[in-house]
Amino acid sequence: MLKSIARFTTPFFILMYILSLLTNEVQFLFGVITNYSFCNNVQHGEEERHLNTIHSCVIHLWPDAKEHLEFIRCTEQQSLKGAPVEALWKGCSEKLRLNEEIINKCYTAGFGYKLLLQYANETAHLKPPQEYVPWVVVNNQPLGQDFENFVKYVCQAYKGDHKPAACNAQSSNLSPTIYTLPQPPVIPVVDFYKLALQWPPSVCSSTLNCKLPIPTEFKICGIWAQDAHDMPVPPYNARKPCTYPQPILTRPPLQQLLSGDIALWNQLPTLWPDLVLIGSDFEFWFKEWMKHGTCSDFAQHPLSYFQSALQLRTNLNSAMGLTRGSTYTVQQVVDTVFRFIGASPQISCSKHKRTNVLLLGELFICNGRPRPSYIFGRPQNCSNLFYGRCNSGSDTIEFP
Ligand SMILES: *[C@@H]1O[C@H](CO)[C@@H](O)[C@H](O)[C@H]1NC(C)=O
Ligand SMILES: *[C@@H]1O[C@H](CO)[C@@H](O)[C@H](O)[C@H]1NC(C)=O
């Protein structure tokens, strides 16, 4: 019996590889993570929790890692394509013949949510603590960025007689001991930036309770540092600093800095407003900065971070060539925006809270890393075209 316990939190795609090598010999523990970032979009948060809860149920109901991982992998793959949560997990349960009814019962009875909280708590209490994703630990030794070579560590830790075949395959390059693992500092790798824009008439009729009057031009919701897998680069963490000295992490110095630039300070509330009725603009900017700016190329230059977002937005057409009151396919929206900016945007749909009609909610414009002067070049194609509730170019959406 293998004593090693490898702990993973998503992304799940590496897990199939692991599975094929080690099958039942490794135990997995999943944590709750946020893969994606949304502006104010509560609904997306709910969808994510829905899916995490379903995963918790499936892990509990099918403790065999081969079964539940296959399911999780299936749902992750589908969700990257942007399928609605309910359809995607049901599709996966059908495909893998895992009884949909008992999963649903676990979910609706509230048991799944209890499991989820329990897993989240386990993840939060990992020793040593989890710092990023995926977080792989063998016999309590975090593998850090060497996680892809976890097979080596598992094999080294294996004390039984019959080594799994996967170990023999690479026994030649095992290093003598597992306890001298290098622990490189984690430098989150920024690959590109996403300017996240929201269309107020859509988000205010789907997920947000907004201040009046509701603006009718695209408003900034953030500028996000993304890695090469289109995942948000994690925010600053003092235990594994991504930058030195520590960036601004509290409100007063940020406010002082931003308000010192009169032009910026005057423009921000117009172009980057918090649409939420009870929201505060500065609080919104601060949250976005903390989450998406503190480990970006702008970590030491918050002023440039906000200036460049405004600059990017100012260069754009206020409705991107789209006509209010029209119905488009997602592909038509992509094509229209493409004509304006010369690059494919990413589209995120939301659902009207009363009519359930799909709306164009958010639009993401992708940009390569800024030049040394903190100025962005021309937009580039976004790698994923859909997001949220639309999952195909032929989905019909309204532009209210
Ligand atoms: C959370 O986990 C810790 C350590 O694993 C445990 O002591 C504690 O009771 C748990 N709390 C809840 C609410 O489950
Ligand atoms: C960007 O996408 C468009 C439309 O899909 C395509 O024609 C173009 O070749 C892409 N450009 C790059 C640099 O990939």
XYZ file of C-alpha atoms and ligand atoms in Angstrom:
428
model
C 0.000 0.000 0.000
C 1.375 3.354 -1.011
C 1.727 5.726 1.907
C 2.157 8.867 -0.065
C -0.678 11.234 -0.286
C -0.657 13.580 -3.176
C -2.949 16.485 -2.741
C -4.240 18.387 -5.670
C -6.434 21.253 -6.233
C -7.410 21.914 -9.836
C -6.608 22.330 -12.724
C -7.857 18.899 -13.393
C -6.348 18.344 -16.756
C -3.100 17.154 -15.274
C -5.004 14.610 -13.261
C -5.820 12.327 -16.124
C -2.169 11.966 -16.760
C -1.619 11.133 -13.119
C -4.469 8.687 -13.163
C -3.170 6.823 -16.109
C 0.101 6.303 -14.273
C -0.953 5.577 -10.755
C -4.663 4.836 -10.750
C -5.796 3.909 -7.255
C -2.497 4.303 -5.558
C -2.767 7.976 -4.909
C -5.368 9.730 -2.869
C -6.692 13.052 -3.924
C -8.101 15.894 -2.039
C -9.790 18.653 -3.882
C -10.053 22.161 -2.747
C -12.256 24.992 -3.744
C -10.693 27.455 -6.053
C -11.738 30.258 -8.234
C -10.555 29.642 -11.738
C -12.158 32.606 -13.244
C -12.750 36.100 -12.307
C -15.824 38.141 -12.867
C -16.654 41.671 -12.192
C -19.716 41.994 -10.126
C -21.220 38.971 -11.630
C -22.759 37.158 -8.701
C -24.397 34.669 -10.974
C -21.076 33.300 -12.156
C -19.999 32.855 -8.564
C -23.162 30.897 -7.965
C -22.542 28.715 -10.977
C -19.076 27.977 -9.805
C -20.337 27.067 -6.376
C -22.987 24.914 -7.970
C -20.346 22.973 -9.886
C -18.012 22.730 -6.879
C -20.917 21.364 -4.872
C -21.724 18.786 -7.506
C -18.048 17.767 -7.507
C -18.158 17.368 -3.739
C -21.177 15.088 -4.042
C -19.539 12.980 -6.717
C -16.299 12.632 -4.745
C -18.346 11.468 -1.779
C -20.617 9.138 -3.738
C -17.861 7.583 -5.836
C -14.790 7.533 -3.605
C -12.898 5.611 -6.261
C -10.602 8.258 -7.720
C -10.866 6.760 -11.176
C -14.581 7.419 -11.217
C -14.846 10.836 -9.654
C -11.798 12.249 -11.408
C -13.131 11.167 -14.739
C -16.319 13.046 -13.910
C -14.510 16.158 -12.709
C -12.311 16.185 -15.747
C -15.337 15.906 -17.995
C -17.064 18.864 -16.327
C -13.941 20.992 -16.366
C -13.508 20.374 -20.059
C -17.094 21.298 -20.752
C -16.939 24.389 -18.580
C -13.903 25.667 -20.459
C -16.187 25.622 -23.452
C -18.620 27.691 -21.431
C -21.547 25.268 -21.180
C -24.201 26.068 -18.547
C -23.431 24.268 -15.294
C -26.512 22.132 -15.038
C -26.321 20.896 -18.612
C -22.632 20.148 -18.360
C -22.677 18.053 -15.206
C -25.767 16.181 -16.312
C -24.127 15.475 -19.649
C -21.079 14.115 -17.845
C -23.100 11.958 -15.468
C -24.897 10.444 -18.420
C -21.717 9.874 -20.371
C -19.961 8.209 -17.434
C -23.085 6.425 -16.177
C -22.994 8.007 -12.750
C -26.577 8.177 -11.563
C -27.857 11.716 -12.075
C -30.679 11.341 -9.567
C -28.541 10.619 -6.561
C -26.151 13.419 -7.454
C -29.066 15.768 -7.733
C -30.487 14.580 -4.427
C -27.162 15.192 -2.692
C -27.148 18.686 -4.200
C -30.741 19.721 -3.514
C -30.792 18.288 0.018
C -27.941 20.613 0.952
C -25.615 17.721 1.769
C -23.269 18.622 -1.077
C -22.814 22.114 0.245
C -21.854 20.734 3.658
C -19.288 18.524 1.966
C -17.996 21.479 0.029
C -17.464 23.499 3.202
C -15.704 20.540 4.743
C -13.348 20.173 1.768
C -12.748 23.908 1.728
C -11.866 23.753 5.392
C -9.486 20.859 4.817
C -7.838 22.802 2.036
C -7.580 25.901 4.214
C -5.868 23.888 6.959
C -3.285 22.147 4.830
C 0.126 22.094 6.484
C 2.180 23.539 4.990
C -0.508 25.858 3.664
C -1.605 25.828 0.063
C -0.222 28.766 -1.865
C -1.362 28.330 -5.377
C -2.909 25.924 -7.822
C -2.220 23.139 -8.524
C -0.784 22.447 -5.107
C 0.796 19.049 -4.971
C 2.133 17.605 -1.748
C 3.844 14.249 -1.287
C 4.244 13.185 2.334
C 3.643 16.784 3.350
C 6.419 18.065 1.113
C 5.047 20.622 -1.335
C 6.464 20.042 -4.777
C 6.225 23.705 -5.643
C 6.618 24.372 -9.312
C 8.090 20.921 -9.845
C 4.596 19.470 -9.484
C 4.643 18.074 -12.992
C 7.369 15.681 -11.893
C 5.254 14.387 -9.050
C 5.607 10.788 -10.242
C 9.266 10.914 -9.332
C 8.464 12.057 -5.795
C 5.729 9.523 -5.304
C 8.033 6.746 -6.472
C 10.796 7.898 -4.156
C 8.396 7.887 -1.255
C 7.124 4.426 -2.102
C 8.369 1.845 0.366
C 6.462 -1.239 -0.799
C 7.755 -4.265 -2.677
C 5.931 -3.896 -5.928
C 6.665 -0.540 -7.399
C 4.035 0.659 -9.860
C 5.165 0.262 -13.449
C 5.285 4.024 -13.826
C 8.171 4.109 -11.349
C 10.274 1.595 -13.261
C 9.848 3.576 -16.404
C 11.728 6.477 -14.928
C 13.731 4.930 -12.122
C 16.914 5.863 -13.919
C 16.481 9.560 -13.307
C 15.382 9.466 -9.680
C 17.455 11.657 -7.459
C 18.692 10.113 -4.207
C 16.314 11.640 -1.717
C 12.980 13.300 -1.651
C 13.796 15.583 1.248
C 16.010 17.932 -0.679
C 13.238 19.281 -2.840
C 14.047 22.630 -4.304
C 11.497 25.277 -3.396
C 11.762 27.915 -6.081
C 9.980 31.169 -5.429
C 6.726 31.328 -7.258
C 6.854 33.939 -9.937
C 3.426 34.112 -11.477
C 3.879 34.343 -15.165
C 1.840 37.050 -16.768
C 1.104 36.125 -20.348
C -1.403 38.752 -21.336
C -3.999 41.177 -19.999
C -7.733 41.216 -20.300
C -9.565 44.472 -20.308
C -12.919 43.455 -18.860
C -15.809 45.629 -19.973
C -19.408 45.347 -18.977
C -22.519 46.463 -20.778
C -24.540 48.130 -18.015
C -28.066 47.583 -19.451
C -27.317 43.834 -19.504
C -25.643 43.319 -16.172
C -28.163 45.597 -14.491
C -31.044 43.472 -15.721
C -29.399 40.144 -14.998
C -27.195 40.101 -11.939
C -26.837 43.559 -10.462
C -29.094 45.932 -8.643
C -27.819 49.170 -10.148
C -27.697 52.860 -9.484
C -29.838 54.954 -11.807
C -29.497 56.130 -14.466
C -27.952 53.050 -16.028
C -25.184 54.085 -18.441
C -25.384 52.989 -22.054
C -21.752 52.584 -22.937
C -19.230 49.883 -22.138
C -17.737 50.472 -18.714
C -14.508 49.083 -17.377
C -14.749 46.431 -14.781
C -11.070 45.670 -14.569
C -7.804 44.904 -16.237
C -6.656 41.440 -15.394
C -3.232 39.846 -15.561
C -3.757 36.333 -16.988
C -1.367 33.427 -17.352
C -0.848 31.390 -20.511
C -3.812 29.159 -19.617
C -6.092 32.180 -19.390
C -6.237 31.880 -15.611
C -5.911 34.973 -13.425
C -2.406 35.457 -12.048
C -2.815 35.103 -8.273
C -2.639 38.289 -6.203
C 0.313 39.322 -4.062
C 1.134 36.930 -1.277
C 3.670 38.035 1.320
C 4.858 34.453 1.896
C 5.867 34.036 -1.724
C 6.295 37.593 -2.931
C 6.014 38.050 -6.678
C 7.567 41.495 -6.552
C 9.803 43.562 -4.351
C 9.247 45.861 -2.527
C 5.739 44.998 -1.452
C 3.174 46.747 -3.654
C 0.514 49.050 -2.243
C -1.879 46.821 -0.322
C -3.969 49.259 1.672
C -6.550 51.868 0.751
C -5.117 55.217 1.943
C -1.894 55.211 -0.120
C -3.759 54.017 -3.202
C -6.383 56.695 -2.808
C -3.738 59.331 -2.269
C -1.857 58.254 -5.360
C -4.904 58.128 -7.624
C -6.402 61.383 -6.419
C -3.036 63.061 -6.993
C -3.560 62.651 -10.738
C -6.426 65.061 -11.313
C -7.221 63.957 -14.858
C -7.272 60.301 -13.847
C -9.278 60.950 -10.712
C -11.905 62.827 -12.723
C -12.159 60.186 -15.432
C -12.245 57.092 -13.273
C -15.822 57.458 -11.956
C -17.090 57.913 -15.518
C -15.237 55.085 -17.218
C -14.824 52.659 -14.317
C -17.900 53.128 -12.116
C -19.220 50.680 -9.591
C -22.676 50.123 -11.037
C -24.006 48.506 -7.884
C -26.589 50.573 -6.043
C -24.806 50.419 -2.712
C -21.328 50.186 -4.208
C -18.459 52.631 -3.818
C -16.260 53.416 -6.801
C -13.032 53.523 -4.857
C -13.787 50.250 -3.115
C -14.314 48.669 -6.530
C -10.982 49.992 -7.844
C -9.194 48.899 -4.721
C -10.630 45.370 -4.958
C -9.656 45.092 -8.611
C -6.166 46.366 -7.875
C -5.660 43.891 -5.042
C -6.936 40.983 -7.078
C -5.509 41.656 -10.519
C -2.860 44.359 -10.229
C -0.570 43.458 -7.342
C 1.258 40.700 -9.229
C 1.079 42.270 -12.649
C 3.734 44.173 -14.569
C 2.219 47.219 -12.886
C 2.729 45.961 -9.324
C 5.137 48.820 -8.601
C 3.195 51.278 -10.744
C -0.420 51.425 -9.656
C -0.916 54.789 -11.280
C 0.068 53.346 -14.666
C -2.207 50.389 -14.020
C -5.263 52.630 -13.785
C -4.063 55.044 -16.463
C -3.509 52.271 -18.966
C -6.976 50.808 -18.350
C -8.528 54.200 -19.054
C -6.315 54.618 -22.081
C -7.371 51.263 -23.510
C -11.006 52.061 -22.916
C -10.768 55.567 -24.350
C -9.401 54.141 -27.582
C -12.533 52.046 -28.013
C -15.885 52.821 -29.479
C -18.455 53.264 -26.702
C -20.750 50.533 -28.062
C -18.163 48.751 -30.226
C -20.260 49.165 -33.326
C -23.141 47.207 -31.826
C -26.661 48.572 -32.120
C -28.828 48.724 -29.035
C -32.032 46.756 -29.233
C -30.579 44.300 -31.743
C -30.325 40.556 -31.568
C -27.051 38.974 -32.637
C -25.442 35.612 -32.694
C -22.349 35.428 -30.548
C -20.284 35.067 -33.715
C -21.798 38.244 -35.149
C -20.791 40.127 -32.016
C -17.274 38.745 -32.278
C -17.097 39.759 -35.940
C -18.446 43.241 -35.280
C -16.001 43.918 -32.485
C -13.231 42.379 -34.593
C -13.860 45.012 -37.248
C -13.340 47.728 -34.661
C -10.303 46.482 -32.827
C -8.677 44.043 -35.260
C -8.715 41.184 -32.755
C -11.222 38.638 -31.484
C -12.744 39.538 -28.123
C -14.123 37.108 -25.574
C -17.860 37.260 -25.048
C -19.673 36.605 -21.820
C -23.437 36.211 -21.740
C -25.794 36.687 -18.880
C -29.437 35.841 -18.507
C -32.161 38.412 -18.027
C -33.501 37.837 -14.546
C -37.153 37.931 -15.570
C -37.310 36.886 -19.210
C -34.326 34.480 -19.168
C -33.246 35.869 -22.520
C -29.480 35.691 -23.114
C -27.779 39.074 -23.090
C -24.351 40.300 -24.037
C -23.073 40.949 -20.521
C -19.334 41.363 -20.629
C -16.765 41.772 -23.317
C -13.078 41.048 -22.811
C -10.336 42.518 -24.920
C -6.957 40.849 -24.767
C -3.638 42.662 -24.900
C -0.065 41.463 -24.794
C 2.154 42.592 -21.941
C 2.852 46.318 -21.986
C 6.059 47.735 -23.297
C 8.565 49.026 -20.727
C 6.821 52.368 -20.680
C 3.674 50.633 -19.370
C 1.838 51.338 -22.579
C -0.164 48.578 -24.213
C 0.201 47.756 -27.877
C -2.592 46.677 -30.182
C -5.140 44.127 -28.946
C -4.563 40.466 -29.743
C -7.018 37.614 -30.274
C -8.402 36.251 -27.022
C -7.730 32.536 -26.691
C -11.228 31.631 -25.494
C -14.168 33.164 -27.253
C -16.975 32.339 -24.861
C -17.533 32.675 -21.244
C -20.453 32.585 -18.870
C -23.740 31.390 -20.245
C -23.045 31.266 -23.942
C -21.215 28.318 -25.351
C -21.385 28.535 -29.084
C -20.986 31.075 -31.818
C -24.547 30.392 -32.931
C -26.167 31.277 -29.586
C -28.528 34.184 -29.984
C -28.025 37.104 -27.640
C -29.656 40.463 -27.182
C -27.913 43.762 -26.852
C -30.328 45.846 -24.793
C -11.707 22.561 9.969
O -10.532 21.776 9.937
C -9.809 21.783 11.142
C -8.493 21.052 10.928
O -8.565 20.138 9.885
C -10.667 21.168 12.257
O -9.953 21.176 13.476
C -11.936 21.971 12.385
O -12.793 21.376 13.332
C -12.652 22.067 11.058
N -13.784 22.976 11.170
C -14.947 22.722 10.614
C -15.986 23.782 10.785
O -15.178 21.701 9.986
C -7.183 36.344 -35.079
O -8.442 35.816 -35.396
C -8.846 36.046 -36.718
C -10.303 35.639 -36.849
O -10.549 34.400 -36.282
C -7.921 35.301 -37.660
O -8.307 35.514 -38.998
C -6.512 35.817 -37.422
O -5.616 35.077 -38.228
C -6.122 35.703 -35.965
N -4.857 36.375 -35.789
C -3.841 35.807 -35.151
C -2.581 36.619 -35.043
O -3.907 34.679 -34.686
